[in-house]
PDB file of C-alpha atoms in Angstrom:
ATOM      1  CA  UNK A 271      72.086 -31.284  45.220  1.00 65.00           C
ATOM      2  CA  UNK A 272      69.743 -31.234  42.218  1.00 72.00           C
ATOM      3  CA  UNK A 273      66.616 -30.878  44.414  1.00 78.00           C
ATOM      4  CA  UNK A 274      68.067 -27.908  45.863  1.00 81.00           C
ATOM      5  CA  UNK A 275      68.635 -26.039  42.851  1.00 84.00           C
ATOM      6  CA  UNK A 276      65.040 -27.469  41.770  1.00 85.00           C
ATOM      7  CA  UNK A 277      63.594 -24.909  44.488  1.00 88.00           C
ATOM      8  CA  UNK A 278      65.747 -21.990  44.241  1.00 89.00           C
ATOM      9  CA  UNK A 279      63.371 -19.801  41.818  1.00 90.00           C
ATOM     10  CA  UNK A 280      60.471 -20.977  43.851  1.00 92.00           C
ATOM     11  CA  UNK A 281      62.422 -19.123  46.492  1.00 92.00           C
ATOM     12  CA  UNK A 282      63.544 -16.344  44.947  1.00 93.00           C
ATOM     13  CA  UNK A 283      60.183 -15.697  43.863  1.00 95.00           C
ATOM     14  CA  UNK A 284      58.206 -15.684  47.010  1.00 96.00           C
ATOM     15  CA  UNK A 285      61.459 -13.122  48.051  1.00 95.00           C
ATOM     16  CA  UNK A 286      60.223 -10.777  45.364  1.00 96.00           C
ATOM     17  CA  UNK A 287      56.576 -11.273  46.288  1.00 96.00           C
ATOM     18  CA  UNK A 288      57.234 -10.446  49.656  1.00 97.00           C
ATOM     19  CA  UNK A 289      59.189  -7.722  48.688  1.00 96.00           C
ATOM     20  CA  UNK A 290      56.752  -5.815  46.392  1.00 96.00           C
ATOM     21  CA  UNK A 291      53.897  -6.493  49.410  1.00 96.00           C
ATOM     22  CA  UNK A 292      56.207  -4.661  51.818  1.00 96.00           C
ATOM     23  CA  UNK A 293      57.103  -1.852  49.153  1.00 96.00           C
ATOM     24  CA  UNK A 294      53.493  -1.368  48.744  1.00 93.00           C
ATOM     25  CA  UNK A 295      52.665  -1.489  52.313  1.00 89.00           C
ATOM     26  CA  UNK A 296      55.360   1.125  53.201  1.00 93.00           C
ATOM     27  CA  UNK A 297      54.311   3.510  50.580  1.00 92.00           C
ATOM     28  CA  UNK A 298      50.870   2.923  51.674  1.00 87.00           C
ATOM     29  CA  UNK A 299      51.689   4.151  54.893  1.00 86.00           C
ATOM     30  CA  UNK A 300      53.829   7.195  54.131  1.00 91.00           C
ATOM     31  CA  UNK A 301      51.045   8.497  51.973  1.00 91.00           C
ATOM     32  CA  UNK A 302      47.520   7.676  54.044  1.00 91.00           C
ATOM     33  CA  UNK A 303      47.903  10.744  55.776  1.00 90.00           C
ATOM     34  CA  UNK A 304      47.294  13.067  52.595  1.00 93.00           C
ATOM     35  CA  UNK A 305      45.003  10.241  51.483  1.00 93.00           C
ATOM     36  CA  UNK A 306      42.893  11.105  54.564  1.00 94.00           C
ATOM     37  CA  UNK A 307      42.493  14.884  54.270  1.00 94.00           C
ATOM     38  CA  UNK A 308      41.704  14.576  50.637  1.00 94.00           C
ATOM     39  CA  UNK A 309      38.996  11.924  51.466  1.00 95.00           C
ATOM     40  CA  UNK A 310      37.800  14.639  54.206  1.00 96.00           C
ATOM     41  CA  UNK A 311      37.910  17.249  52.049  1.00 95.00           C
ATOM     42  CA  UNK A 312      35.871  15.612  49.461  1.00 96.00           C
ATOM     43  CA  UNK A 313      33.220  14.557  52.140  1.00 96.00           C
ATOM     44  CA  UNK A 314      33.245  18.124  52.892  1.00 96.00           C
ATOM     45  CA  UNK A 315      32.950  19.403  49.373  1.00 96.00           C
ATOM     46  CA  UNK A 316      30.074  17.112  49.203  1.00 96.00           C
ATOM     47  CA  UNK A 317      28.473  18.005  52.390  1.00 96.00           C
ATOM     48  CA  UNK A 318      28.612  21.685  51.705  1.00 96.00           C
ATOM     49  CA  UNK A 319      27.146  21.080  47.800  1.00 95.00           C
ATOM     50  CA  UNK A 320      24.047  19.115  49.253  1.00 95.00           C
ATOM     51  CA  UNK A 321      23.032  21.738  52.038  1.00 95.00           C
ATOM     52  CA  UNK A 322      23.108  24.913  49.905  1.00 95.00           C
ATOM     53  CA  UNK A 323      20.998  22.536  47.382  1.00 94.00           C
ATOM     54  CA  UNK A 324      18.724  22.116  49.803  1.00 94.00           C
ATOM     55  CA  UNK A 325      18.538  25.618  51.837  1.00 93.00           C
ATOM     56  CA  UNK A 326      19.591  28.094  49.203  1.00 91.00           C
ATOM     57  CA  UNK A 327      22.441  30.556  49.784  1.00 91.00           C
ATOM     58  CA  UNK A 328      24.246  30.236  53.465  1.00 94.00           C
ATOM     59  CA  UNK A 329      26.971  32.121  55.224  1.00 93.00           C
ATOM     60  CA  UNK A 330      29.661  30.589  56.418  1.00 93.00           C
ATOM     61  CA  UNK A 331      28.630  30.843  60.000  1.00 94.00           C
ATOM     62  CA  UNK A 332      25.610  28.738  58.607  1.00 94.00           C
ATOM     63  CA  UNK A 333      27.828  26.133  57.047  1.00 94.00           C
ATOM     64  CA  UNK A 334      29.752  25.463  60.296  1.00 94.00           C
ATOM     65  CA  UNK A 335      27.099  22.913  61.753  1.00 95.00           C
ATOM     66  CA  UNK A 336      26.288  21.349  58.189  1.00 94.00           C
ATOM     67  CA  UNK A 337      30.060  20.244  58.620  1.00 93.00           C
ATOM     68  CA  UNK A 338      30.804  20.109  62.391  1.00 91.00           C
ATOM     69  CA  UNK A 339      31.094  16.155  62.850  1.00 90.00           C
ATOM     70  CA  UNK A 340      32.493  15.530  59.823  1.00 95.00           C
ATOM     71  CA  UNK A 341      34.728  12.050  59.485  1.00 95.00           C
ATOM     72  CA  UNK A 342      36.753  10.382  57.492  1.00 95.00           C
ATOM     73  CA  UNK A 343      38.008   6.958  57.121  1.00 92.00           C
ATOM     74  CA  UNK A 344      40.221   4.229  54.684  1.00 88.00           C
ATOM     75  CA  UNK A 345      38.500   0.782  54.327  1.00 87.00           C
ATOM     76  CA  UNK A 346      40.832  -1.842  56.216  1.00 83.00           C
ATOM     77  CA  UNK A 347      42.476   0.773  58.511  1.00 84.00           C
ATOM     78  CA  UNK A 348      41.732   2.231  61.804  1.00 90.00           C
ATOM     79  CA  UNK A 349      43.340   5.893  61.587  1.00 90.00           C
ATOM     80  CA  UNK A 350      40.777   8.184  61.105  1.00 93.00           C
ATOM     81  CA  UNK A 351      40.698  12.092  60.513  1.00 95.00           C
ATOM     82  CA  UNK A 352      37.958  14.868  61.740  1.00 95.00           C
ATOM     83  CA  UNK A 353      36.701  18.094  61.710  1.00 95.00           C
ATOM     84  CA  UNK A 354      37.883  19.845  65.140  1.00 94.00           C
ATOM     85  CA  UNK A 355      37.712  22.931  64.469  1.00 94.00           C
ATOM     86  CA  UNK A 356      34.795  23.902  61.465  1.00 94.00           C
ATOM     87  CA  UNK A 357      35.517  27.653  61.194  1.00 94.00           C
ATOM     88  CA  UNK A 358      39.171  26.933  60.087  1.00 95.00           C
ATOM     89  CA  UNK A 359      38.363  24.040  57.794  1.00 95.00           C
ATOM     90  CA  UNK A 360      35.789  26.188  55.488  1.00 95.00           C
ATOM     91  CA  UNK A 361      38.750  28.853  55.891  1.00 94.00           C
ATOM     92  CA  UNK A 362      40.629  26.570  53.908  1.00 94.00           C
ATOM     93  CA  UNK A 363      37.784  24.568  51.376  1.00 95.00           C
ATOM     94  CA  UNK A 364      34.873  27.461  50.697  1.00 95.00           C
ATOM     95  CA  UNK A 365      38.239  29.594  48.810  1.00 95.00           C
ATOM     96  CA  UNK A 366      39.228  26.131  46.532  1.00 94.00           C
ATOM     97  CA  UNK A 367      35.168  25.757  46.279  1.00 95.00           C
ATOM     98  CA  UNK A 368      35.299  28.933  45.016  1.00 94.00           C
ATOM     99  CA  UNK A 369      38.319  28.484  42.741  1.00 94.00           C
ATOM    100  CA  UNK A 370      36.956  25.346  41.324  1.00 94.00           C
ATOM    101  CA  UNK A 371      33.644  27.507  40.150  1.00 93.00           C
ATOM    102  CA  UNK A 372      31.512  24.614  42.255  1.00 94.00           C
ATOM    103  CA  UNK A 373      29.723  27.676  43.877  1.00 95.00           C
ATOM    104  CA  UNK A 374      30.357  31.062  43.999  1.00 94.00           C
ATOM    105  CA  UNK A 375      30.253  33.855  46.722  1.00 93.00           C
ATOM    106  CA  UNK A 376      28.108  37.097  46.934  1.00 92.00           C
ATOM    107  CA  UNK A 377      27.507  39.818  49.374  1.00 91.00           C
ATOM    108  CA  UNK A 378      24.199  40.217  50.826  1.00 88.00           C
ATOM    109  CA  UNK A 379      23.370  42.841  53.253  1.00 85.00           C
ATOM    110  CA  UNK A 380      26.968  42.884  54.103  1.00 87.00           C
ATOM    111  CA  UNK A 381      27.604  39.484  54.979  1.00 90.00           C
ATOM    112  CA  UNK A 382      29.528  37.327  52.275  1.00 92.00           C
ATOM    113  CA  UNK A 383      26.826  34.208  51.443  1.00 94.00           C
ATOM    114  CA  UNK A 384      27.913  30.925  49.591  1.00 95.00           C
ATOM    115  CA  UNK A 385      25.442  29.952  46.798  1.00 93.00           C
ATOM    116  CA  UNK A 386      25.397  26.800  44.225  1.00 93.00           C
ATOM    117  CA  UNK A 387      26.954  28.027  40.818  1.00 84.00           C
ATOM    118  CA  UNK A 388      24.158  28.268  38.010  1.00 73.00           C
TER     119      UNK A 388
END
């Protein structure tokens, strides 16, 4: 009897330690999706800031092949998000690009152009 109660906080233990591995796992999983698309977006964000760098102001018609392939993935995990369709994604990241004062957007010759902010 004494060697039983000898291992009960050994057991107890690894209950909690599996129990705070499978809490972490689960929350993990519930959260990888938004986890992706802000790992896209910043690959995007980075992708976009490195091409006008290099080629001056573009429109966004110009910007659509810089970001065409565009992939991203978690270390240790096969799910995987990409661009599908480019025109819709800088729909949704040249505005916050904008917002965030990373580069700003001018009119030239009536076409709207995306430029590095100064």
């Amino acid at each position: 009897m004494e060697t039983i109660i000898h291992y009960i906080p050994y057991v107890l233990l690894f209950a909690l330690v599996t129990a705070v591995i499978y809490a972490w796992g689960l929350w993990r999983s519930i959260r990888q999706q938004q986890d992706l698309s802000n790992l896209l977006s910043a690959k995007g964000v980075a992708k976009i800031k490195r091409a006008l760098r290099k080629n001056g102001a573009m429109s966004q018609q110009d910007l659509e092949p810089v970001i065409k392939d565009l992939a991203a993935k978690q270390p240790f995990s096969r799910e995987k998000i990409a661009v599908t369709d480019p025109k819709k994604f800088l729909d949704s990241i040249l505005p916050y690009m904008v917002k965030q004062r990373i580069i700003t957007e001018e009119t030239q010759g009536g076409k709207r152009v995306y430029s590095l902010k100064k």
